[in-house]
Coordinates of C-alpha atoms and ligand atoms in Angstrom, one line a residue:
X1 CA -5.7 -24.6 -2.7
X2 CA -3.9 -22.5 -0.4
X3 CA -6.2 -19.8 1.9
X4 CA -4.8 -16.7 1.5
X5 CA -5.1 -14.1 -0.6
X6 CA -1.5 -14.4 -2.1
X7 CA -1.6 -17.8 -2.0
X8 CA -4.3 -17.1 -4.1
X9 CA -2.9 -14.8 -6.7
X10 CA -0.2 -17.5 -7.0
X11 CA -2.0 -20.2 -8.3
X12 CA -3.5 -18.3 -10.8
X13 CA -0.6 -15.9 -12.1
X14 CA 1.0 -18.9 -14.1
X15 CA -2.0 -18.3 -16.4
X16 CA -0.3 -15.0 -17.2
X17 CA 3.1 -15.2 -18.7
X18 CA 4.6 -12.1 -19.3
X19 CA 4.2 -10.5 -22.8
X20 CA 6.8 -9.0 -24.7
X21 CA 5.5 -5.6 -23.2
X22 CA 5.6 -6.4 -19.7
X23 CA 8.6 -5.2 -17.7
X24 CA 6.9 -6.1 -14.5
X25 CA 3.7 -8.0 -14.1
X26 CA 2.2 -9.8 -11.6
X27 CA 3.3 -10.0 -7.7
X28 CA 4.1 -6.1 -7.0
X29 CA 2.4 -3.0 -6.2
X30 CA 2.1 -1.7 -9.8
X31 CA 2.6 -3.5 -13.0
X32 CA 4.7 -1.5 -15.8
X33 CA 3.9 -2.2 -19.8
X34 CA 6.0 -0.3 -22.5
X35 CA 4.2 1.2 -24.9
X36 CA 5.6 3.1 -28.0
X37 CA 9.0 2.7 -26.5
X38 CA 7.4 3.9 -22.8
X39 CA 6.8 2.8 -19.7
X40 CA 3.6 3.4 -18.2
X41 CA 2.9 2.1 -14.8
X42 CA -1.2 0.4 -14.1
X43 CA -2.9 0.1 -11.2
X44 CA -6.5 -1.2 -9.9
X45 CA -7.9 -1.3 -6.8
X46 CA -11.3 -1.9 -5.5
X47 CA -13.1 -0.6 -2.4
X48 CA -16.3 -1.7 -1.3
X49 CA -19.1 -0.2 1.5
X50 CA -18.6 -2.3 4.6
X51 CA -15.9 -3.6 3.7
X52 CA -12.9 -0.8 3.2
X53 CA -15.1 1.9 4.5
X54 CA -18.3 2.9 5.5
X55 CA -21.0 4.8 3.4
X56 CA -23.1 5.9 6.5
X57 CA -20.8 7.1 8.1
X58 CA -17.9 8.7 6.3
X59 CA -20.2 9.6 3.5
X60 CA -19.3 9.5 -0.3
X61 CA -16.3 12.3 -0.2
X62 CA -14.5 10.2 1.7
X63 CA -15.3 7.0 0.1
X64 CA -14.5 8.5 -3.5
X65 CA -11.3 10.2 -2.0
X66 CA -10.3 6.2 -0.8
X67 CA -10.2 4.9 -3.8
X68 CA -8.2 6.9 -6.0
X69 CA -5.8 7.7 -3.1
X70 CA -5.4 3.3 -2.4
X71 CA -4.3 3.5 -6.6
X72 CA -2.3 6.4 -6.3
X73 CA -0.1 5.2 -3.3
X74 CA 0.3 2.2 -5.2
X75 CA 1.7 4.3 -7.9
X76 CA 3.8 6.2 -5.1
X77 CA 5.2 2.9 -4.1
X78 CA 6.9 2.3 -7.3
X79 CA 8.3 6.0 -7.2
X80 CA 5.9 6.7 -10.6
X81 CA 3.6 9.5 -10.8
X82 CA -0.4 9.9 -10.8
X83 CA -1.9 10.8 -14.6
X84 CA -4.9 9.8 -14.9
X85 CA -7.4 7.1 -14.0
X86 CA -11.1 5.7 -15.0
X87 CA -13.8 4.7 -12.5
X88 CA -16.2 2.0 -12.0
X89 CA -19.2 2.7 -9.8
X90 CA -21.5 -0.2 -8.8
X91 CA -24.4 1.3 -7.4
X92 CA -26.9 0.3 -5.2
X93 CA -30.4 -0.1 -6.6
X94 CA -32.5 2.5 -6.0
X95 CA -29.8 4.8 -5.2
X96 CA -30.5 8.4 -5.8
X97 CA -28.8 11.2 -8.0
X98 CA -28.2 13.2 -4.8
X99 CA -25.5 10.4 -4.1
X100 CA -24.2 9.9 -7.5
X101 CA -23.6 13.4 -7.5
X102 CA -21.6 13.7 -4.4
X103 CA -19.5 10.9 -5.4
X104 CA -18.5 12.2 -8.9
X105 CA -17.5 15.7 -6.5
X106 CA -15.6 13.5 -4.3
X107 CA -13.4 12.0 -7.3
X108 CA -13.2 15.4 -9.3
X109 CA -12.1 16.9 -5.7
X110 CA -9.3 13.9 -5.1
X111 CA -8.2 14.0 -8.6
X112 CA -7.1 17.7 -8.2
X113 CA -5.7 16.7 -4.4
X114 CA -3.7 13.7 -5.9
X115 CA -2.8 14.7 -9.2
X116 CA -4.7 11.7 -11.1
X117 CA -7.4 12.9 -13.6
X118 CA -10.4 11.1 -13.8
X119 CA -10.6 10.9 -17.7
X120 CA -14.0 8.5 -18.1
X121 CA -15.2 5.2 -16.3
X122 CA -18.5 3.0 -16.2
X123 CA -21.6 2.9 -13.7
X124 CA -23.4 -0.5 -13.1
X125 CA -26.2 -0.8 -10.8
X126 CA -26.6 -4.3 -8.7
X127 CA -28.6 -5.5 -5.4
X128 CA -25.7 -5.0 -3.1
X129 CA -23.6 -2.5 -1.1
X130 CA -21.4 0.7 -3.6
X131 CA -18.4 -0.8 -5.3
X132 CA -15.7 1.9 -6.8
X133 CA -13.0 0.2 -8.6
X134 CA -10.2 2.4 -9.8
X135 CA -8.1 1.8 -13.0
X136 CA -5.3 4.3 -12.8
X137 CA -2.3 5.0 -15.3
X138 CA 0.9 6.5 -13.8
X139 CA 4.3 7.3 -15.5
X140 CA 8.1 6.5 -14.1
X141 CA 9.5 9.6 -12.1
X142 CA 12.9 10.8 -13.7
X143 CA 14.4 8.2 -11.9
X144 CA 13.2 4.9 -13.1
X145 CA 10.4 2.5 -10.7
X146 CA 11.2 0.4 -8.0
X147 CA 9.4 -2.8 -7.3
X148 CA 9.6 -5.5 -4.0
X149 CA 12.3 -7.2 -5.8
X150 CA 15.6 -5.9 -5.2
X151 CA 15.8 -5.9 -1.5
X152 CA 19.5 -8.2 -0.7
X153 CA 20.8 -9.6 3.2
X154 CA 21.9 -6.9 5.5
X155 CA 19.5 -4.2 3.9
X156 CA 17.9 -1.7 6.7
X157 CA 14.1 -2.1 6.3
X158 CA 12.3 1.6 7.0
X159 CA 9.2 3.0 6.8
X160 CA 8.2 6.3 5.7
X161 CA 5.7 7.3 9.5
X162 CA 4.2 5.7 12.5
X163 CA 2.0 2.6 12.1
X164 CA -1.3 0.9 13.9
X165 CA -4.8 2.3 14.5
X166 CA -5.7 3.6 11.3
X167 CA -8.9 2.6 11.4
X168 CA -9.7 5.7 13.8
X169 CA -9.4 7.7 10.5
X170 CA -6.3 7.7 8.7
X171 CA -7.8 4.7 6.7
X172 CA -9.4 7.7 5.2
X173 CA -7.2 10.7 5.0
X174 CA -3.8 9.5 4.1
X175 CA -2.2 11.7 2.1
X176 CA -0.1 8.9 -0.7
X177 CA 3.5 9.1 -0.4
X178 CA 4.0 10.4 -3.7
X179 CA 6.5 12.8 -2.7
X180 CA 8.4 10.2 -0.8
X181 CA 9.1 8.1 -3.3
X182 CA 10.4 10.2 -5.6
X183 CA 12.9 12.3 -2.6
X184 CA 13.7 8.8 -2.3
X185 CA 14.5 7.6 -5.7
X186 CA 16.1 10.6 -6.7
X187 CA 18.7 9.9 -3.9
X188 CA 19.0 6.4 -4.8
X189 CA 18.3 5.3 -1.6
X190 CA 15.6 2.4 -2.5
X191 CA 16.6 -1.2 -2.8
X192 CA 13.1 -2.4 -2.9
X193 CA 9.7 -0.9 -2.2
X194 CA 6.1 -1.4 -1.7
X195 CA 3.2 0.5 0.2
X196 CA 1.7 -1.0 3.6
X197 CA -1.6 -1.5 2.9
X198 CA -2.3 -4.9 4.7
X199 CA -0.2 -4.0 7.5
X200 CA 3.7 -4.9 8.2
X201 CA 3.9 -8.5 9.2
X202 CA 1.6 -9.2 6.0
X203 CA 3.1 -6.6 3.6
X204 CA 7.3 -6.8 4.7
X205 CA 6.8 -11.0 3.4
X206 CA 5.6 -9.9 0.5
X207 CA 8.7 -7.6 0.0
X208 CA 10.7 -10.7 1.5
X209 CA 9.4 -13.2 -1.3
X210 CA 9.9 -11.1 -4.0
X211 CA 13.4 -10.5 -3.3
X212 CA 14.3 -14.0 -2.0
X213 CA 14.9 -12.8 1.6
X214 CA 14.3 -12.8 5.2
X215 CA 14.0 -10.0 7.6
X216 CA 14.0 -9.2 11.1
X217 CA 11.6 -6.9 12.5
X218 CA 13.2 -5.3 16.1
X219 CA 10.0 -4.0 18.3
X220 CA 11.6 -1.9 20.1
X221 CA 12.2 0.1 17.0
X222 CA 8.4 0.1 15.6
X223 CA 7.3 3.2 15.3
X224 CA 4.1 3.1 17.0
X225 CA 1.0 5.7 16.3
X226 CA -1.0 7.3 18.7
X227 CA -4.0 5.9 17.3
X228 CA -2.4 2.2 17.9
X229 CA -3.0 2.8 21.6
X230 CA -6.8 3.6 21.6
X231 CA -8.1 1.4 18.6
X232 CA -10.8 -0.6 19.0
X233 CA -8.5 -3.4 16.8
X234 CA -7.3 -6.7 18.4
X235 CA -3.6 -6.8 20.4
X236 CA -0.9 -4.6 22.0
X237 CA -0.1 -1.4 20.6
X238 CA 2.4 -2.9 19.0
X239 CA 0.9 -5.6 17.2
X240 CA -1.8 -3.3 15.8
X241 CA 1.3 -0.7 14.4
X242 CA 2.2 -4.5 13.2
X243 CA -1.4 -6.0 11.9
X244 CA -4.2 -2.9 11.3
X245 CA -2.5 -2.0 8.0
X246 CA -3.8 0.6 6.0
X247 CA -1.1 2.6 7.3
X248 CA -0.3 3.5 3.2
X249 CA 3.5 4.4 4.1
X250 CA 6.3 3.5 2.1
X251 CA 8.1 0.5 2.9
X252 CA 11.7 0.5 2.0
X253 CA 14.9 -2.2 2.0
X254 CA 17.8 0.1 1.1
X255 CA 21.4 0.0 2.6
X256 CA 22.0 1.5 5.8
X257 CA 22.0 5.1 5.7
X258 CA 24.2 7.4 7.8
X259 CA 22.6 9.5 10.2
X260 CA 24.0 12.5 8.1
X261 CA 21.7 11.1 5.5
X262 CA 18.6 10.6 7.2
X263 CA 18.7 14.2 8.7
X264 CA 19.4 15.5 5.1
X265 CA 16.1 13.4 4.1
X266 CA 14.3 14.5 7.5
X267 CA 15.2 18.1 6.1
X268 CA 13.4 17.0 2.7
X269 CA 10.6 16.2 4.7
X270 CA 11.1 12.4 4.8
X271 CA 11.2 10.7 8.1
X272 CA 12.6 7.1 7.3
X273 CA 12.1 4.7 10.4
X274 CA 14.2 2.0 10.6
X275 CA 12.4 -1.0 11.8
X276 CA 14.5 -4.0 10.8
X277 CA 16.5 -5.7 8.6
X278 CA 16.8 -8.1 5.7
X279 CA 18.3 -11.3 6.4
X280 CA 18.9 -14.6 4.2
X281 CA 15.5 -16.3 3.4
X282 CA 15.8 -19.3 5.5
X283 CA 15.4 -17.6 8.6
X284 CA 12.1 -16.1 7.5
X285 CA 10.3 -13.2 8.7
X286 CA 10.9 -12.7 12.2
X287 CA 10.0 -10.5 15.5
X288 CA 13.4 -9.8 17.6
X289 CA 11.9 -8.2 20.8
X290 CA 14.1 -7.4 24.0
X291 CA 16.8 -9.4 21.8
X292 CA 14.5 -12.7 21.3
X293 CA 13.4 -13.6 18.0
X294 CA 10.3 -15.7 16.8
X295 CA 8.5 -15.9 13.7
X296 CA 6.5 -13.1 12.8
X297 CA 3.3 -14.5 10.7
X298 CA 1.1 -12.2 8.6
X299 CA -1.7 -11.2 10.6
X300 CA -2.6 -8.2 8.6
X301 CA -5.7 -7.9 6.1
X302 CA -6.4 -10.6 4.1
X303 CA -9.6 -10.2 2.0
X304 CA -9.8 -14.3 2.2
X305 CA -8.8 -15.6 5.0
X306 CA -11.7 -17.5 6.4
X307 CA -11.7 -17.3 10.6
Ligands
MG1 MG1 0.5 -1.9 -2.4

């Protein structure tokens, strides 16, 4: 039995063969079903008081805002849009309407933000901390999803803005690159793509496996956040804009792009970052810093890796 998460998820996904609905199922951000001739992408994620934020102190706004927006840039990672979603709430016994209250405000506020109606969902009530898991439904953009796979040797590997010390707040505020996605895919640009949620060393292997490659990461090009240099998270700036995750930008393998072209997408409004590129698998994921390269493990978020 492997210890992380992914390894994980791959022991158990052999249990789920893909239906005769299922255009892409398990191992990427999304998973896309056709229904009545249609694709319609599906997303859940689950956030949890203590864990992915923290009740006290960002109070239930925020908390509610988290998880729809963690769904939604999951749908933003396949280049689909936001429709609608239903919520599970595990409360904490004893918890008081005042609370239930400001969380159902929280989700009706983030549905209008994000474009994702909340459209029903289910409370529980257990001896532990708030639990919100989001089920969210999104639909292709007019130009088709993207998944992880895809991604070929020689591929530039970019991200959509700076990375590290999200913890200091943007864990919280990130606005999902739904926008992004579609500019994006409506130039053709994407390859492959995912959203960094566990942070780049962690989430660029994932993007690696599922399209059989390698890929070097240059440091001197990371694009490194202001908050990387004063969070309280372990390292060098750099390996926090490398480990903290939560970052939620787009990570894309496309072909290179002229710098024409990423001036006509900076004019759009997308920054694209270029922070590596893909290589053949054998050489793995690697760190190429003042032109040396070693392996680059994933040291981002997993939920169960044991210290
Ligand atoms: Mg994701």
């Amino acid at each position: 039995m492997g210890r992380s998460e992914d390894d994980w998820i791959r022991a158990i996904a052999g249990r789920f063969p893909a239906g005769p609905r299922t255009q892409v199922g398990i191992g990427h951000d999304a998973a896309v079903v056709e229904l009545d001739g249609r694709q319609v992408v599906l997303k859940t994620d689950v956030v949890i008081d203590g864990v992915d934020f923290r009740l006290a102190e960002c109070g239930p706004g925020a908390a509610a805002r988290k998880a729809l927006a963690v769904n939604v840039s999951d749908l933003a990672a396949m280049a689909a849009l936001p429709r609608a979603c239903v919520v599970g709430a595990v409360l904490p016994r004893g918890v008081e309407f005042d609370l239930f209250d400001a969380l159902a405000k929280g989700f009706a506020d983030a549905a209008a933000e994000l474009s994702c109606d909340v459209v029903g969902g289910d409370t529980s009530v257990a001896d532990g901390p708030l639990v919100l898991a989001v089920a969210a439904v999104g639909e292709p953009g007019p130009y088709g999803v993207y998944t992880r796979a895809g991604g070929v040797p020689g591929d530039a590997v970019s991200v959509t803005g700076a990375l590290g010390g999200s913890i200091l707040g943007r864990h919280l505020t990130f606005v999902p690159r739904v926008r992004e996605g579609q500019v994006l895919a409506a130039r053709g640009i994407p390859h492959a793509m995912m959203d960094l949620s566990d942070g780049l060393s962690t989430d660029l292997r994932r993007l690696c496996a599922a399209s059989g490659c390698g890929a070097d990461v240059v440091a001197e090009w990371v694009p490194i956040h202001p908050d990387a240099h004063r969070a309280p998270t372990p390292g060098t700036p750099l390996e926090r804009a490398l480990n903290d995750g939560e970052d939620f930008e787009l990570l894309v393998a496309h072909a290179p792009l002229s710098p024409g072209a990423v001036s006509e997408l900076a004019r759009e409004g997308v920054t694209l970052h270029r922070v590596g590129t893909l290589t053949k698998a054998p050489a793995g994921v690697r760190l190429v810093e003042r032109g040396a390269a070693r392996d680059l493990p994933p040291q981002g978020y997993d939920h169960l890796r044991k210290p």
